[in-house]
Every structure is written in structure tokens, then in C-alpha cells.
Amino acid sequence: LVYVEWFTPFPATPDPRHGMYKVSRFIRSGERVASIIPVSNIARSVHLIPKFGAIVPRHWTSNNV
């Protein structure tokens, strides 16, 4: 079994500025939507890149974010 947090569906077209599809966490009644599902139900994984503000915090590393 795996814990999955759901995100919004991909839009029909990518963002024209960077050519990437923008998604966000799926929220219902102010709470993140999540499920526990069999690993066999996973078709593929996806890499999500965070939306940074003007400055990325310098203390962030691949170990703590």
C-alpha cells in the first residue's frame, strides 16, 4: 500500500512561459485530499517542481525539502 496526496488534473495546454503543466494540491473543505491505494494501481510517477517565490531559501537542500 502507498499513501498518495492528490493534485489537480493537468490543464489542456502547458504554461506558455515555460512549457510546463501547472498543478496544485487538491483541496476539499480546506483539507488536502489523500488516499491509501495498492501500489499496483500506480501507472507512473511524476516529478513535481515547487513554485518558488522571488527567492529560494538558502537553507533548502535536497535532504530537507
mmCIF file with all atom_site columns, N, CA and C in Angstrom:
data_model
loop_
_atom_site.group_PDB
_atom_site.id
_atom_site.type_symbol
_atom_site.label_atom_id
_atom_site.label_alt_id
_atom_site.label_comp_id
_atom_site.label_asym_id
_atom_site.label_entity_id
_atom_site.label_seq_id
_atom_site.pdbx_PDB_ins_code
_atom_site.Cartn_x
_atom_site.Cartn_y
_atom_site.Cartn_z
_atom_site.occupancy
_atom_site.B_iso_or_equiv
_atom_site.pdbx_formal_charge
_atom_site.auth_seq_id
_atom_site.auth_comp_id
_atom_site.auth_asym_id
_atom_site.auth_atom_id
_atom_site.pdbx_PDB_model_num
ATOM 1   N N  . LEU A 1 1  ? 0.841   -1.191 0.000   1.00 0.00 ? 1  LEU A N  1
ATOM 2   C CA . LEU A 1 1  ? 0.000   0.000  0.000   1.00 0.00 ? 1  LEU A CA 1
ATOM 3   C C  . LEU A 1 1  ? 0.877   1.241  0.000   1.00 0.00 ? 1  LEU A C  1
ATOM 4   N N  . VAL A 1 2  ? 0.351   2.301  -0.588  1.00 0.00 ? 2  VAL A N  1
ATOM 5   C CA . VAL A 1 2  ? 1.063   3.578  -0.630  1.00 0.00 ? 2  VAL A CA 1
ATOM 6   C C  . VAL A 1 2  ? 0.120   4.717  -0.252  1.00 0.00 ? 2  VAL A C  1
ATOM 7   N N  . TYR A 1 3  ? 0.702   5.748  0.345   1.00 0.00 ? 3  TYR A N  1
ATOM 8   C CA . TYR A 1 3  ? -0.034  6.960  0.689   1.00 0.00 ? 3  TYR A CA 1
ATOM 9   C C  . TYR A 1 3  ? 0.134   7.927  -0.471  1.00 0.00 ? 3  TYR A C  1
ATOM 10  N N  . VAL A 1 4  ? -0.981  8.454  -1.010  1.00 0.00 ? 4  VAL A N  1
ATOM 11  C CA . VAL A 1 4  ? -0.947  9.352  -2.159  1.00 0.00 ? 4  VAL A CA 1
ATOM 12  C C  . VAL A 1 4  ? -1.695  10.631 -1.819  1.00 0.00 ? 4  VAL A C  1
ATOM 13  N N  . GLU A 1 5  ? -1.043  11.780 -2.028  1.00 0.00 ? 5  GLU A N  1
ATOM 14  C CA . GLU A 1 5  ? -1.742  13.068 -1.948  1.00 0.00 ? 5  GLU A CA 1
ATOM 15  C C  . GLU A 1 5  ? -2.106  13.454 -3.365  1.00 0.00 ? 5  GLU A C  1
ATOM 16  N N  . TRP A 1 6  ? -3.369  13.800 -3.587  1.00 0.00 ? 6  TRP A N  1
ATOM 17  C CA . TRP A 1 6  ? -3.870  14.070 -4.924  1.00 0.00 ? 6  TRP A CA 1
ATOM 18  C C  . TRP A 1 6  ? -3.649  15.520 -5.338  1.00 0.00 ? 6  TRP A C  1
ATOM 19  N N  . PHE A 1 7  ? -3.451  15.703 -6.631  1.00 0.00 ? 7  PHE A N  1
ATOM 20  C CA . PHE A 1 7  ? -3.260  17.026 -7.223  1.00 0.00 ? 7  PHE A CA 1
ATOM 21  C C  . PHE A 1 7  ? -4.328  17.243 -8.285  1.00 0.00 ? 7  PHE A C  1
ATOM 22  N N  . THR A 1 8  ? -4.502  18.501 -8.695  1.00 0.00 ? 8  THR A N  1
ATOM 23  C CA . THR A 1 8  ? -5.481  18.823 -9.721  1.00 0.00 ? 8  THR A CA 1
ATOM 24  C C  . THR A 1 8  ? -5.072  18.178 -11.047 1.00 0.00 ? 8  THR A C  1
ATOM 25  N N  . PRO A 1 9  ? -6.018  17.928 -11.938 1.00 0.00 ? 9  PRO A N  1
ATOM 26  C CA . PRO A 1 9  ? -5.672  17.379 -13.255 1.00 0.00 ? 9  PRO A CA 1
ATOM 27  C C  . PRO A 1 9  ? -4.811  18.355 -14.060 1.00 0.00 ? 9  PRO A C  1
ATOM 28  N N  . PHE A 1 10 ? -4.049  17.812 -15.009 1.00 0.00 ? 10 PHE A N  1
ATOM 29  C CA . PHE A 1 10 ? -3.277  18.669 -15.905 1.00 0.00 ? 10 PHE A CA 1
ATOM 30  C C  . PHE A 1 10 ? -4.225  19.529 -16.716 1.00 0.00 ? 10 PHE A C  1
ATOM 31  N N  . PRO A 1 11 ? -3.880  20.789 -16.952 1.00 0.00 ? 11 PRO A N  1
ATOM 32  C CA . PRO A 1 11 ? -4.692  21.626 -17.844 1.00 0.00 ? 11 PRO A CA 1
ATOM 33  C C  . PRO A 1 11 ? -4.533  21.146 -19.288 1.00 0.00 ? 11 PRO A C  1
ATOM 34  N N  . ALA A 1 12 ? -5.366  21.652 -20.168 1.00 0.00 ? 12 ALA A N  1
ATOM 35  C CA . ALA A 1 12 ? -5.327  21.219 -21.574 1.00 0.00 ? 12 ALA A CA 1
ATOM 36  C C  . ALA A 1 12 ? -4.027  21.606 -22.267 1.00 0.00 ? 12 ALA A C  1
ATOM 37  N N  . THR A 1 13 ? -3.441  22.727 -21.862 1.00 0.00 ? 13 THR A N  1
ATOM 38  C CA . THR A 1 13 ? -2.197  23.184 -22.501 1.00 0.00 ? 13 THR A CA 1
ATOM 39  C C  . THR A 1 13 ? -1.184  23.586 -21.435 1.00 0.00 ? 13 THR A C  1
ATOM 40  N N  . PRO A 1 14 ? 0.103   23.490 -21.758 1.00 0.00 ? 14 PRO A N  1
ATOM 41  C CA . PRO A 1 14 ? 1.127   23.897 -20.789 1.00 0.00 ? 14 PRO A CA 1
ATOM 42  C C  . PRO A 1 14 ? 1.198   25.414 -20.649 1.00 0.00 ? 14 PRO A C  1
ATOM 43  N N  . ASP A 1 15 ? 1.825   25.859 -19.602 1.00 0.00 ? 15 ASP A N  1
ATOM 44  C CA . ASP A 1 15 ? 2.039   27.284 -19.389 1.00 0.00 ? 15 ASP A CA 1
ATOM 45  C C  . ASP A 1 15 ? 2.922   27.830 -20.514 1.00 0.00 ? 15 ASP A C  1
ATOM 46  N N  . PRO A 1 16 ? 2.508   28.891 -21.185 1.00 0.00 ? 16 PRO A N  1
ATOM 47  C CA . PRO A 1 16 ? 3.272   29.399 -22.330 1.00 0.00 ? 16 PRO A CA 1
ATOM 48  C C  . PRO A 1 16 ? 4.635   29.972 -21.952 1.00 0.00 ? 16 PRO A C  1
ATOM 49  N N  . ARG A 1 17 ? 4.830   30.357 -20.683 1.00 0.00 ? 17 ARG A N  1
ATOM 50  C CA . ARG A 1 17 ? 6.105   30.943 -20.272 1.00 0.00 ? 17 ARG A CA 1
ATOM 51  C C  . ARG A 1 17 ? 7.223   29.916 -20.163 1.00 0.00 ? 17 ARG A C  1
ATOM 52  N N  . HIS A 1 18 ? 6.890   28.705 -19.707 1.00 0.00 ? 18 HIS A N  1
ATOM 53  C CA . HIS A 1 18 ? 7.946   27.714 -19.503 1.00 0.00 ? 18 HIS A CA 1
ATOM 54  C C  . HIS A 1 18 ? 7.638   26.351 -20.104 1.00 0.00 ? 18 HIS A C  1
ATOM 55  N N  . GLY A 1 19 ? 6.472   26.192 -20.710 1.00 0.00 ? 19 GLY A N  1
ATOM 56  C CA . GLY A 1 19 ? 6.139   24.940 -21.382 1.00 0.00 ? 19 GLY A CA 1
ATOM 57  C C  . GLY A 1 19 ? 5.841   23.784 -20.446 1.00 0.00 ? 19 GLY A C  1
ATOM 58  N N  . MET A 1 20 ? 5.604   24.081 -19.169 1.00 0.00 ? 20 MET A N  1
ATOM 59  C CA . MET A 1 20 ? 5.312   23.025 -18.196 1.00 0.00 ? 20 MET A CA 1
ATOM 60  C C  . MET A 1 20 ? 3.844   23.120 -17.777 1.00 0.00 ? 20 MET A C  1
ATOM 61  N N  . TYR A 1 21 ? 3.303   21.995 -17.338 1.00 0.00 ? 21 TYR A N  1
ATOM 62  C CA . TYR A 1 21 ? 1.922   21.956 -16.875 1.00 0.00 ? 21 TYR A CA 1
ATOM 63  C C  . TYR A 1 21 ? 1.877   22.334 -15.399 1.00 0.00 ? 21 TYR A C  1
ATOM 64  N N  . LYS A 1 22 ? 0.918   23.172 -15.035 1.00 0.00 ? 22 LYS A N  1
ATOM 65  C CA . LYS A 1 22 ? 0.802   23.644 -13.665 1.00 0.00 ? 22 LYS A CA 1
ATOM 66  C C  . LYS A 1 22 ? -0.316  22.891 -12.956 1.00 0.00 ? 22 LYS A C  1
ATOM 67  N N  . VAL A 1 23 ? 0.018   22.290 -11.829 1.00 0.00 ? 23 VAL A N  1
ATOM 68  C CA . VAL A 1 23 ? -0.964  21.610 -10.991 1.00 0.00 ? 23 VAL A CA 1
ATOM 69  C C  . VAL A 1 23 ? -0.826  22.158 -9.577  1.00 0.00 ? 23 VAL A C  1
ATOM 70  N N  . SER A 1 24 ? -1.830  21.884 -8.749  1.00 0.00 ? 24 SER A N  1
ATOM 71  C CA . SER A 1 24 ? -1.756  22.271 -7.341  1.00 0.00 ? 24 SER A CA 1
ATOM 72  C C  . SER A 1 24 ? -2.409  21.171 -6.511  1.00 0.00 ? 24 SER A C  1
ATOM 73  N N  . ARG A 1 25 ? -2.169  21.227 -5.211  1.00 0.00 ? 25 ARG A N  1
ATOM 74  C CA . ARG A 1 25 ? -2.767  20.210 -4.345  1.00 0.00 ? 25 ARG A CA 1
ATOM 75  C C  . ARG A 1 25 ? -4.286  20.259 -4.457  1.00 0.00 ? 25 ARG A C  1
ATOM 76  N N  . PHE A 1 26 ? -4.911  19.094 -4.444  1.00 0.00 ? 26 PHE A N  1
ATOM 77  C CA . PHE A 1 26 ? -6.366  19.017 -4.473  1.00 0.00 ? 26 PHE A CA 1
ATOM 78  C C  . PHE A 1 26 ? -6.859  19.222 -3.040  1.00 0.00 ? 26 PHE A C  1
ATOM 79  N N  . ILE A 1 27 ? -7.663  20.244 -2.837  1.00 0.00 ? 27 ILE A N  1
ATOM 80  C CA . ILE A 1 27 ? -8.154  20.612 -1.504  1.00 0.00 ? 27 ILE A CA 1
ATOM 81  C C  . ILE A 1 27 ? -9.666  20.473 -1.478  1.00 0.00 ? 27 ILE A C  1
ATOM 82  N N  . ARG A 1 28 ? -10.174 19.823 -0.441  1.00 0.00 ? 28 ARG A N  1
ATOM 83  C CA . ARG A 1 28 ? -11.626 19.702 -0.250  1.00 0.00 ? 28 ARG A CA 1
ATOM 84  C C  . ARG A 1 28 ? -11.933 20.092 1.193   1.00 0.00 ? 28 ARG A C  1
ATOM 85  N N  . SER A 1 29 ? -12.838 21.038 1.376   1.00 0.00 ? 29 SER A N  1
ATOM 86  C CA . SER A 1 29 ? -13.218 21.530 2.708   1.00 0.00 ? 29 SER A CA 1
ATOM 87  C C  . SER A 1 29 ? -11.994 21.987 3.500   1.00 0.00 ? 29 SER A C  1
ATOM 88  N N  . GLY A 1 30 ? -11.040 22.613 2.801   1.00 0.00 ? 30 GLY A N  1
ATOM 89  C CA . GLY A 1 30 ? -9.854  23.141 3.460   1.00 0.00 ? 30 GLY A CA 1
ATOM 90  C C  . GLY A 1 30 ? -8.798  22.110 3.800   1.00 0.00 ? 30 GLY A C  1
ATOM 91  N N  . GLU A 1 31 ? -8.981  20.863 3.397   1.00 0.00 ? 31 GLU A N  1
ATOM 92  C CA . GLU A 1 31 ? -8.045  19.784 3.717   1.00 0.00 ? 31 GLU A CA 1
ATOM 93  C C  . GLU A 1 31 ? -7.468  19.183 2.444   1.00 0.00 ? 31 GLU A C  1
ATOM 94  N N  . ARG A 1 32 ? -6.204  18.770 2.504   1.00 0.00 ? 32 ARG A N  1
ATOM 95  C CA . ARG A 1 32 ? -5.603  18.057 1.381   1.00 0.00 ? 32 ARG A CA 1
ATOM 96  C C  . ARG A 1 32 ? -6.330  16.725 1.190   1.00 0.00 ? 32 ARG A C  1
ATOM 97  N N  . VAL A 1 33 ? -6.539  16.341 -0.058  1.00 0.00 ? 33 VAL A N  1
ATOM 98  C CA . VAL A 1 33 ? -7.188  15.068 -0.348  1.00 0.00 ? 33 VAL A CA 1
ATOM 99  C C  . VAL A 1 33 ? -6.099  14.014 -0.534  1.00 0.00 ? 33 VAL A C  1
ATOM 100 N N  . ALA A 1 34 ? -6.215  12.917 0.183   1.00 0.00 ? 34 ALA A N  1
ATOM 101 C CA . ALA A 1 34 ? -5.220  11.855 0.127   1.00 0.00 ? 34 ALA A CA 1
ATOM 102 C C  . ALA A 1 34 ? -5.920  10.498 0.201   1.00 0.00 ? 34 ALA A C  1
ATOM 103 N N  . SER A 1 35 ? -5.205  9.466  -0.250  1.00 0.00 ? 35 SER A N  1
ATOM 104 C CA . SER A 1 35 ? -5.736  8.103  -0.231  1.00 0.00 ? 35 SER A CA 1
ATOM 105 C C  . SER A 1 35 ? -4.612  7.121  0.074   1.00 0.00 ? 35 SER A C  1
ATOM 106 N N  . ILE A 1 36 ? -5.000  5.954  0.507   1.00 0.00 ? 36 ILE A N  1
ATOM 107 C CA . ILE A 1 36 ? -4.077  4.833  0.610   1.00 0.00 ? 36 ILE A CA 1
ATOM 108 C C  . ILE A 1 36 ? -4.545  3.825  -0.424  1.00 0.00 ? 36 ILE A C  1
ATOM 109 N N  . ILE A 1 37 ? -3.658  3.521  -1.383  1.00 0.00 ? 37 ILE A N  1
ATOM 110 C CA . ILE A 1 37 ? -4.039  2.666  -2.512  1.00 0.00 ? 37 ILE A CA 1
ATOM 111 C C  . ILE A 1 37 ? -3.008  1.557  -2.709  1.00 0.00 ? 37 ILE A C  1
ATOM 112 N N  . PRO A 1 38 ? -3.388  0.470  -3.395  1.00 0.00 ? 38 PRO A N  1
ATOM 113 C CA . PRO A 1 38 ? -2.415  -0.567 -3.712  1.00 0.00 ? 38 PRO A CA 1
ATOM 114 C C  . PRO A 1 38 ? -1.356  -0.034 -4.675  1.00 0.00 ? 38 PRO A C  1
ATOM 115 N N  . VAL A 1 39 ? -0.109  -0.390 -4.460  1.00 0.00 ? 39 VAL A N  1
ATOM 116 C CA . VAL A 1 39 ? 0.968   0.076  -5.333  1.00 0.00 ? 39 VAL A CA 1
ATOM 117 C C  . VAL A 1 39 ? 0.726   -0.370 -6.776  1.00 0.00 ? 39 VAL A C  1
ATOM 118 N N  . SER A 1 40 ? 0.020   -1.453 -6.982  1.00 0.00 ? 40 SER A N  1
ATOM 119 C CA . SER A 1 40 ? -0.270  -1.929 -8.341  1.00 0.00 ? 40 SER A CA 1
ATOM 120 C C  . SER A 1 40 ? -1.186  -0.976 -9.109  1.00 0.00 ? 40 SER A C  1
ATOM 121 N N  . ASN A 1 41 ? -1.858  -0.047 -8.416  1.00 0.00 ? 41 ASN A N  1
ATOM 122 C CA . ASN A 1 41 ? -2.719  0.935  -9.080  1.00 0.00 ? 41 ASN A CA 1
ATOM 123 C C  . ASN A 1 41 ? -1.954  2.121  -9.647  1.00 0.00 ? 41 ASN A C  1
ATOM 124 N N  . ILE A 1 42 ? -0.649  2.213  -9.352  1.00 0.00 ? 42 ILE A N  1
ATOM 125 C CA . ILE A 1 42 ? 0.146   3.341  -9.838  1.00 0.00 ? 42 ILE A CA 1
ATOM 126 C C  . ILE A 1 42 ? 0.601   3.054  -11.256 1.00 0.00 ? 42 ILE A C  1
ATOM 127 N N  . ALA A 1 43 ? 0.216   3.925  -12.178 1.00 0.00 ? 43 ALA A N  1
ATOM 128 C CA . ALA A 1 43 ? 0.588   3.758  -13.590 1.00 0.00 ? 43 ALA A CA 1
ATOM 129 C C  . ALA A 1 43 ? 1.963   4.340  -13.871 1.00 0.00 ? 43 ALA A C  1
ATOM 130 N N  . ARG A 1 44 ? 2.288   5.470  -13.242 1.00 0.00 ? 44 ARG A N  1
ATOM 131 C CA . ARG A 1 44 ? 3.592   6.118  -13.445 1.00 0.00 ? 44 ARG A CA 1
ATOM 132 C C  . ARG A 1 44 ? 3.806   7.137  -12.349 1.00 0.00 ? 44 ARG A C  1
ATOM 133 N N  . SER A 1 45 ? 5.042   7.502  -12.155 1.00 0.00 ? 45 SER A N  1
ATOM 134 C CA . SER A 1 45 ? 5.349   8.546  -11.177 1.00 0.00 ? 45 SER A CA 1
ATOM 135 C C  . SER A 1 45 ? 5.500   9.875  -11.902 1.00 0.00 ? 45 SER A C  1
ATOM 136 N N  . VAL A 1 46 ? 5.576   10.932 -11.137 1.00 0.00 ? 46 VAL A N  1
ATOM 137 C CA . VAL A 1 46 ? 5.734   12.263 -11.722 1.00 0.00 ? 46 VAL A CA 1
ATOM 138 C C  . VAL A 1 46 ? 6.634   13.083 -10.805 1.00 0.00 ? 46 VAL A C  1
ATOM 139 N N  . HIS A 1 47 ? 7.463   13.908 -11.393 1.00 0.00 ? 47 HIS A N  1
ATOM 140 C CA . HIS A 1 47 ? 8.303   14.825 -10.625 1.00 0.00 ? 47 HIS A CA 1
ATOM 141 C C  . HIS A 1 47 ? 7.597   16.176 -10.580 1.00 0.00 ? 47 HIS A C  1
ATOM 142 N N  . LEU A 1 48 ? 7.416   16.692 -9.393  1.00 0.00 ? 48 LEU A N  1
ATOM 143 C CA . LEU A 1 48 ? 6.788   17.999 -9.232  1.00 0.00 ? 48 LEU A CA 1
ATOM 144 C C  . LEU A 1 48 ? 7.850   19.003 -8.816  1.00 0.00 ? 48 LEU A C  1
ATOM 145 N N  . ILE A 1 49 ? 7.836   20.163 -9.445  1.00 0.00 ? 49 ILE A N  1
ATOM 146 C CA . ILE A 1 49 ? 8.778   21.221 -9.130  1.00 0.00 ? 49 ILE A CA 1
ATOM 147 C C  . ILE A 1 49 ? 8.019   22.291 -8.362  1.00 0.00 ? 49 ILE A C  1
ATOM 148 N N  . PRO A 1 50 ? 8.509   22.696 -7.187  1.00 0.00 ? 50 PRO A N  1
ATOM 149 C CA . PRO A 1 50 ? 7.768   23.693 -6.407  1.00 0.00 ? 50 PRO A CA 1
ATOM 150 C C  . PRO A 1 50 ? 7.736   25.054 -7.075  1.00 0.00 ? 50 PRO A C  1
ATOM 151 N N  . LYS A 1 51 ? 6.692   25.791 -6.772  1.00 0.00 ? 51 LYS A N  1
ATOM 152 C CA . LYS A 1 51 ? 6.595   27.179 -7.238  1.00 0.00 ? 51 LYS A CA 1
ATOM 153 C C  . LYS A 1 51 ? 7.326   28.040 -6.212  1.00 0.00 ? 51 LYS A C  1
ATOM 154 N N  . PHE A 1 52 ? 8.500   28.500 -6.593  1.00 0.00 ? 52 PHE A N  1
ATOM 155 C CA . PHE A 1 52 ? 9.297   29.331 -5.706  1.00 0.00 ? 52 PHE A CA 1
ATOM 156 C C  . PHE A 1 52 ? 8.810   30.761 -5.760  1.00 0.00 ? 52 PHE A C  1
ATOM 157 N N  . GLY A 1 53 ? 9.054   31.481 -4.705  1.00 0.00 ? 53 GLY A N  1
ATOM 158 C CA . GLY A 1 53 ? 8.798   32.914 -4.713  1.00 0.00 ? 53 GLY A CA 1
ATOM 159 C C  . GLY A 1 53 ? 9.956   33.600 -5.419  1.00 0.00 ? 53 GLY A C  1
ATOM 160 N N  . ALA A 1 54 ? 10.167  34.838 -5.096  1.00 0.00 ? 54 ALA A N  1
ATOM 161 C CA . ALA A 1 54 ? 11.247  35.597 -5.733  1.00 0.00 ? 54 ALA A CA 1
ATOM 162 C C  . ALA A 1 54 ? 12.616  35.046 -5.343  1.00 0.00 ? 54 ALA A C  1
ATOM 163 N N  . ILE A 1 55 ? 12.717  34.477 -4.132  1.00 0.00 ? 55 ILE A N  1
ATOM 164 C CA . ILE A 1 55 ? 13.992  33.958 -3.638  1.00 0.00 ? 55 ILE A CA 1
ATOM 165 C C  . ILE A 1 55 ? 13.760  32.579 -3.027  1.00 0.00 ? 55 ILE A C  1
ATOM 166 N N  . VAL A 1 56 ? 14.615  31.637 -3.403  1.00 0.00 ? 56 VAL A N  1
ATOM 167 C CA . VAL A 1 56 ? 14.573  30.307 -2.803  1.00 0.00 ? 56 VAL A CA 1
ATOM 168 C C  . VAL A 1 56 ? 15.353  30.367 -1.496  1.00 0.00 ? 56 VAL A C  1
ATOM 169 N N  . PRO A 1 57 ? 14.783  29.883 -0.392  1.00 0.00 ? 57 PRO A N  1
ATOM 170 C CA . PRO A 1 57 ? 15.520  29.906 0.881   1.00 0.00 ? 57 PRO A CA 1
ATOM 171 C C  . PRO A 1 57 ? 16.871  29.175 0.761   1.00 0.00 ? 57 PRO A C  1
ATOM 172 N N  . ARG A 1 58 ? 17.931  29.806 1.188   1.00 0.00 ? 58 ARG A N  1
ATOM 173 C CA . ARG A 1 58 ? 19.279  29.251 1.034   1.00 0.00 ? 58 ARG A CA 1
ATOM 174 C C  . ARG A 1 58 ? 19.498  27.993 1.857   1.00 0.00 ? 58 ARG A C  1
ATOM 175 N N  . HIS A 1 59 ? 18.735  27.813 2.932   1.00 0.00 ? 59 HIS A N  1
ATOM 176 C CA . HIS A 1 59 ? 18.921  26.629 3.766   1.00 0.00 ? 59 HIS A CA 1
ATOM 177 C C  . HIS A 1 59 ? 18.291  25.370 3.165   1.00 0.00 ? 59 HIS A C  1
ATOM 178 N N  . TRP A 1 60 ? 17.519  25.511 2.086   1.00 0.00 ? 60 TRP A N  1
ATOM 179 C CA . TRP A 1 60 ? 16.913  24.341 1.443   1.00 0.00 ? 60 TRP A CA 1
ATOM 180 C C  . TRP A 1 60 ? 17.982  23.513 0.751   1.00 0.00 ? 60 TRP A C  1
ATOM 181 N N  . THR A 1 61 ? 17.910  22.217 0.952   1.00 0.00 ? 61 THR A N  1
ATOM 182 C CA . THR A 1 61 ? 18.786  21.274 0.235   1.00 0.00 ? 61 THR A CA 1
ATOM 183 C C  . THR A 1 61 ? 17.924  20.103 -0.210  1.00 0.00 ? 61 THR A C  1
ATOM 184 N N  . SER A 1 62 ? 18.512  19.195 -0.982  1.00 0.00 ? 62 SER A N  1
ATOM 185 C CA . SER A 1 62 ? 17.767  18.004 -1.395  1.00 0.00 ? 62 SER A CA 1
ATOM 186 C C  . SER A 1 62 ? 17.475  17.086 -0.214  1.00 0.00 ? 62 SER A C  1
ATOM 187 N N  . ASN A 1 63 ? 18.121  17.305 0.913   1.00 0.00 ? 63 ASN A N  1
ATOM 188 C CA . ASN A 1 63 ? 17.892  16.478 2.103   1.00 0.00 ? 63 ASN A CA 1
ATOM 189 C C  . ASN A 1 63 ? 16.777  16.977 2.992   1.00 0.00 ? 63 ASN A C  1
ATOM 190 N N  . ASN A 1 64 ? 16.420  18.271 2.902   1.00 0.00 ? 64 ASN A N  1
ATOM 191 C CA . ASN A 1 64 ? 15.426  18.791 3.843   1.00 0.00 ? 64 ASN A CA 1
ATOM 192 C C  . ASN A 1 64 ? 14.192  19.395 3.194   1.00 0.00 ? 64 ASN A C  1
ATOM 193 N N  . VAL A 1 65 ? 14.068  19.286 1.887   1.00 0.00 ? 65 VAL A N  1
ATOM 194 C CA . VAL A 1 65 ? 12.881  19.806 1.218   1.00 0.00 ? 65 VAL A CA 1
ATOM 195 C C  . VAL A 1 65 ? 12.187  18.679 0.486   1.00 0.00 ? 65 VAL A C  1
#
